[in-house]
Amino acid sequence: MKIVAIVGSLRKGSYNRQLASTIQERHAQKFDLEILDIGQLPHYDQDTEFNPSESVTVFKRKLKEADGVIIITPEYNWSIPGVLKNALDWLSRVDKVLVGKPVMTAGAATGLMGTLRAQLHLRQILTALQVKLLPPVGNEILINQASAKFDDATGRLADEATLKFIDDVTDRFVDFISE
Ligand SMILES: Cc1cc2nc3c(=O)[nH]c(=O)nc-3n(C[C@H](O)[C@H](O)[C@H](O)COP(=O)(O)O)c2cc1C
């Protein structure tokens, strides 16, 4: 099974990027997870959508070929980062590669709300994109106070209860893809 991850933070030490790597490592036996680089994408421009740059073409092809997508996002000003919205806007047009695509979401923030507001906005956007969203009830990965849950030395998520929950949700996502 081939799954791709889109991470909404470009920061080198990003908790959300580390979360993607954590899922990649812990589920390597079940699926191949490729973490895509959305920082290379140009700003969405409707004038170029039928003849976009190579980075957009490759990005859309990887999404099209994937069995499922994991979107992992921080919260910026109570919403998703602009760089993630930009990537989703590219995916929403011409060949609409996310229509019917199984998607799960997750997020980590340093604040108390754990990306709740960002993920609510993200779900609204994903509805417009007509994805097949993993039902959020019981599957909401909302990591709050991230600086206390990630190991400073390794950068990896180190909170056992959170790791167990993420494993369970990811397993349910694999089943959801296979349904
Ligand atoms: C521009 C900006 C806006 C932010 N807004 C929020 C916010 O609305 N809610 C929140 O919980 N954290 C907010 N934060 C803090 C992030 O949760 C924190 O920087 C987190 O580490 C970002 O994720 P990353 O580690 O994957 O880059 C904001 C950070 C930045 C840089």
Tab-separated table of C-alpha atoms and ligand atoms in Angstrom:
chain	number	residue	atom	x	y	z
A	1	MET	CA	0.000	0.000	0.000
A	2	LYS	CA	1.283	3.449	-0.950
A	3	ILE	CA	0.349	6.448	1.210
A	4	VAL	CA	1.610	10.007	0.882
A	5	ALA	CA	1.890	12.582	3.657
A	6	ILE	CA	1.477	16.320	3.221
A	7	VAL	CA	2.920	18.361	6.087
A	8	GLY	CA	1.757	21.931	6.619
A	9	SER	CA	5.001	23.180	8.195
A	10	LEU	CA	8.237	23.922	6.317
A	11	ARG	CA	10.230	24.374	9.539
A	12	LYS	CA	13.302	22.100	9.779
A	13	GLY	CA	12.555	20.989	13.352
A	14	SER	CA	8.791	20.848	12.783
A	15	TYR	CA	6.817	18.720	15.252
A	16	ASN	CA	4.358	17.945	12.488
A	17	ARG	CA	7.119	16.770	10.180
A	18	GLN	CA	8.424	14.600	13.031
A	19	LEU	CA	4.942	13.191	13.451
A	20	ALA	CA	4.941	12.199	9.777
A	21	SER	CA	8.320	10.475	10.255
A	22	THR	CA	7.010	8.724	13.370
A	23	ILE	CA	4.055	7.265	11.448
A	24	GLN	CA	6.383	6.352	8.573
A	25	GLU	CA	8.707	4.390	10.864
A	26	ARG	CA	6.105	2.705	13.049
A	27	HIS	CA	3.989	1.449	10.130
A	28	ALA	CA	6.714	0.605	7.639
A	29	GLN	CA	5.579	-3.049	7.557
A	30	LYS	CA	2.037	-2.093	6.569
A	31	PHE	CA	2.528	0.693	4.031
A	32	ASP	CA	5.091	2.816	2.274
A	33	LEU	CA	4.738	6.442	3.393
A	34	GLU	CA	6.274	9.146	1.225
A	35	ILE	CA	6.471	12.597	2.825
A	36	LEU	CA	6.009	15.170	0.071
A	37	ASP	CA	7.671	18.587	-0.041
A	38	ILE	CA	5.052	21.281	-0.568
A	39	GLY	CA	7.595	24.068	-0.062
A	40	GLN	CA	8.699	23.625	-3.694
A	41	LEU	CA	5.262	24.409	-5.115
A	42	PRO	CA	4.747	27.856	-6.679
A	43	HIS	CA	1.863	30.026	-5.576
A	44	TYR	CA	-1.328	28.773	-7.148
A	45	ASP	CA	-2.144	30.797	-10.281
A	46	GLN	CA	-5.218	29.999	-12.344
A	47	ASP	CA	-3.430	31.302	-15.456
A	48	THR	CA	-0.973	28.402	-15.259
A	49	GLU	CA	-3.214	25.594	-13.995
A	50	PHE	CA	-3.353	23.818	-17.387
A	51	ASN	CA	0.395	24.126	-17.887
A	52	PRO	CA	1.910	24.186	-14.393
A	53	SER	CA	5.546	23.853	-13.383
A	54	GLU	CA	7.187	20.425	-13.126
A	55	SER	CA	6.936	20.500	-9.310
A	56	VAL	CA	3.142	20.805	-9.505
A	57	THR	CA	2.866	18.073	-12.137
A	58	VAL	CA	4.967	15.651	-10.080
A	59	PHE	CA	3.096	16.534	-6.873
A	60	LYS	CA	-0.300	15.913	-8.464
A	61	ARG	CA	0.867	12.639	-10.013
A	62	LYS	CA	2.039	11.340	-6.626
A	63	LEU	CA	-1.313	12.203	-5.098
A	64	LYS	CA	-3.178	10.565	-7.961
A	65	GLU	CA	-1.196	7.330	-7.601
A	66	ALA	CA	-1.472	7.147	-3.801
A	67	ASP	CA	-3.912	4.769	-2.101
A	68	GLY	CA	-4.407	7.283	0.691
A	69	VAL	CA	-3.259	10.651	2.008
A	70	ILE	CA	-2.307	11.765	5.526
A	71	ILE	CA	-2.407	15.531	6.025
A	72	ILE	CA	-0.484	16.648	9.105
A	73	THR	CA	-0.773	20.296	9.957
A	74	PRO	CA	0.136	22.869	12.550
A	75	GLU	CA	-2.316	25.619	13.429
A	76	TYR	CA	-1.426	29.123	12.234
A	77	ASN	CA	-3.677	31.871	13.520
A	78	TRP	CA	-6.577	29.521	14.172
A	79	SER	CA	-6.419	27.967	10.710
A	80	ILE	CA	-4.144	25.966	8.424
A	81	PRO	CA	-0.872	27.483	7.145
A	82	GLY	CA	-1.076	29.246	3.777
A	83	VAL	CA	1.477	26.847	2.291
A	84	LEU	CA	-0.913	23.940	2.905
A	85	LYS	CA	-3.908	25.813	1.492
A	86	ASN	CA	-1.790	26.583	-1.576
A	87	ALA	CA	-1.022	22.881	-2.077
A	88	LEU	CA	-4.697	21.960	-1.678
A	89	ASP	CA	-5.741	24.644	-4.188
A	90	TRP	CA	-3.413	23.077	-6.792
A	91	LEU	CA	-4.948	19.663	-6.079
A	92	SER	CA	-8.499	20.968	-6.428
A	93	ARG	CA	-8.311	21.978	-10.088
A	94	VAL	CA	-8.070	20.486	-13.612
A	95	ASP	CA	-7.491	16.772	-12.848
A	96	LYS	CA	-9.098	16.726	-9.403
A	97	VAL	CA	-6.807	14.110	-7.926
A	98	LEU	CA	-8.301	14.128	-4.413
A	99	VAL	CA	-11.901	13.356	-5.381
A	100	GLY	CA	-12.852	10.122	-3.617
A	101	LYS	CA	-9.327	9.753	-2.154
A	102	PRO	CA	-9.104	8.333	1.387
A	103	VAL	CA	-7.694	11.052	3.667
A	104	MET	CA	-6.900	11.244	7.374
A	105	THR	CA	-5.754	14.349	9.220
A	106	ALA	CA	-3.547	14.967	12.228
A	107	GLY	CA	-1.811	17.883	13.851
A	108	ALA	CA	0.497	19.075	16.605
A	109	ALA	CA	0.653	22.508	18.196
A	110	THR	CA	2.471	24.009	21.135
A	111	GLY	CA	-0.756	25.489	22.484
A	112	LEU	CA	-3.574	23.826	24.427
A	113	MET	CA	-5.998	23.358	21.514
A	114	GLY	CA	-3.773	20.939	19.599
A	115	THR	CA	-4.744	22.232	16.097
A	116	LEU	CA	-8.481	21.752	16.726
A	117	ARG	CA	-9.413	24.979	14.948
A	118	ALA	CA	-7.007	24.299	12.073
A	119	GLN	CA	-8.344	20.796	11.552
A	120	LEU	CA	-11.948	22.020	11.593
A	121	HIS	CA	-11.037	24.430	8.793
A	122	LEU	CA	-9.105	21.688	7.023
A	123	ARG	CA	-12.134	19.392	7.106
A	124	GLN	CA	-14.274	22.142	5.594
A	125	ILE	CA	-11.776	22.541	2.728
A	126	LEU	CA	-11.541	18.779	2.226
A	127	THR	CA	-15.335	18.639	1.895
A	128	ALA	CA	-15.068	21.034	-1.059
A	129	LEU	CA	-12.374	18.784	-2.535
A	130	GLN	CA	-14.716	15.769	-2.225
A	131	VAL	CA	-12.215	13.505	-0.492
A	132	LYS	CA	-13.211	10.317	1.329
A	133	LEU	CA	-12.421	11.564	4.844
A	134	LEU	CA	-11.752	9.127	7.692
A	135	PRO	CA	-14.698	9.863	10.026
A	136	PRO	CA	-13.268	12.161	12.723
A	137	VAL	CA	-15.231	10.774	15.684
A	138	GLY	CA	-12.747	8.672	17.647
A	139	ASN	CA	-9.999	9.453	15.147
A	140	GLU	CA	-8.989	13.021	15.967
A	141	ILE	CA	-5.215	13.276	16.363
A	142	LEU	CA	-4.890	16.590	18.203
A	143	ILE	CA	-1.483	16.809	19.860
A	144	ASN	CA	-1.369	19.775	22.211
A	145	GLN	CA	1.594	21.128	24.201
A	146	ALA	CA	3.888	19.514	21.650
A	147	SER	CA	7.103	20.735	23.265
A	148	ALA	CA	6.369	18.466	26.248
A	149	LYS	CA	5.514	15.415	24.128
A	150	PHE	CA	8.408	15.419	21.658
A	151	ASP	CA	11.908	14.444	22.792
A	152	ASP	CA	14.296	17.402	22.568
A	153	ALA	CA	17.301	15.199	21.749
A	154	THR	CA	15.796	12.994	19.033
A	155	GLY	CA	12.965	15.279	17.927
A	156	ARG	CA	10.676	12.249	17.960
A	157	LEU	CA	7.258	12.016	19.573
A	158	ALA	CA	7.902	10.359	22.931
A	159	ASP	CA	4.519	10.340	24.675
A	160	GLU	CA	3.462	6.676	24.893
A	161	ALA	CA	-0.291	7.234	25.222
A	162	THR	CA	-0.252	9.559	22.206
A	163	LEU	CA	1.825	7.094	20.188
A	164	LYS	CA	-0.619	4.279	20.956
A	165	PHE	CA	-3.592	6.405	19.900
A	166	ILE	CA	-1.869	7.417	16.645
A	167	ASP	CA	-1.093	3.765	15.899
A	168	ASP	CA	-4.745	2.825	16.452
A	169	VAL	CA	-6.055	5.626	14.225
A	170	THR	CA	-3.517	4.787	11.520
A	171	ASP	CA	-4.586	1.124	11.610
A	172	ARG	CA	-8.207	2.200	11.228
A	173	PHE	CA	-7.163	4.370	8.264
A	174	VAL	CA	-5.519	1.375	6.580
A	175	ASP	CA	-8.782	-0.586	7.027
A	176	PHE	CA	-10.728	2.419	5.726
A	177	ILE	CA	-8.586	2.511	2.569
A	178	SER	CA	-9.198	-1.193	1.988
A	179	GLU	CA	-12.994	-0.967	2.444
B	1	LIG	C1	2.509	32.089	12.223
B	1	LIG	C2	2.181	31.222	13.422
B	1	LIG	C3	0.895	31.200	13.916
B	1	LIG	C4	0.580	30.352	14.980
B	1	LIG	N1	-0.727	30.272	15.410
B	1	LIG	C5	-1.073	29.328	16.306
B	1	LIG	C6	-2.450	29.104	16.622
B	1	LIG	O1	-3.345	29.743	16.110
B	1	LIG	N2	-2.743	28.108	17.492
B	1	LIG	C7	-1.766	27.329	18.073
B	1	LIG	O2	-2.094	26.429	18.849
B	1	LIG	N3	-0.457	27.536	17.813
B	1	LIG	C8	-0.098	28.504	16.936
B	1	LIG	N4	1.229	28.689	16.620
B	1	LIG	C9	2.236	27.912	17.340
B	1	LIG	C10	2.432	26.552	16.693
B	1	LIG	O3	1.568	25.628	17.310
B	1	LIG	C11	3.881	26.088	16.878
B	1	LIG	O4	4.776	27.042	16.319
B	1	LIG	C12	4.125	24.719	16.270
B	1	LIG	O5	5.376	24.256	16.716
B	1	LIG	C13	4.087	24.772	14.741
B	1	LIG	O6	4.212	23.482	14.188
B	1	LIG	P1	5.599	22.896	13.644
B	1	LIG	O7	6.431	22.571	14.880
B	1	LIG	O8	5.208	21.665	12.903
B	1	LIG	O9	6.258	23.939	12.795
B	1	LIG	C14	1.571	29.553	15.580
B	1	LIG	C15	2.882	29.617	15.075
B	1	LIG	C16	3.188	30.429	14.018
B	1	LIG	C17	4.594	30.429	13.477
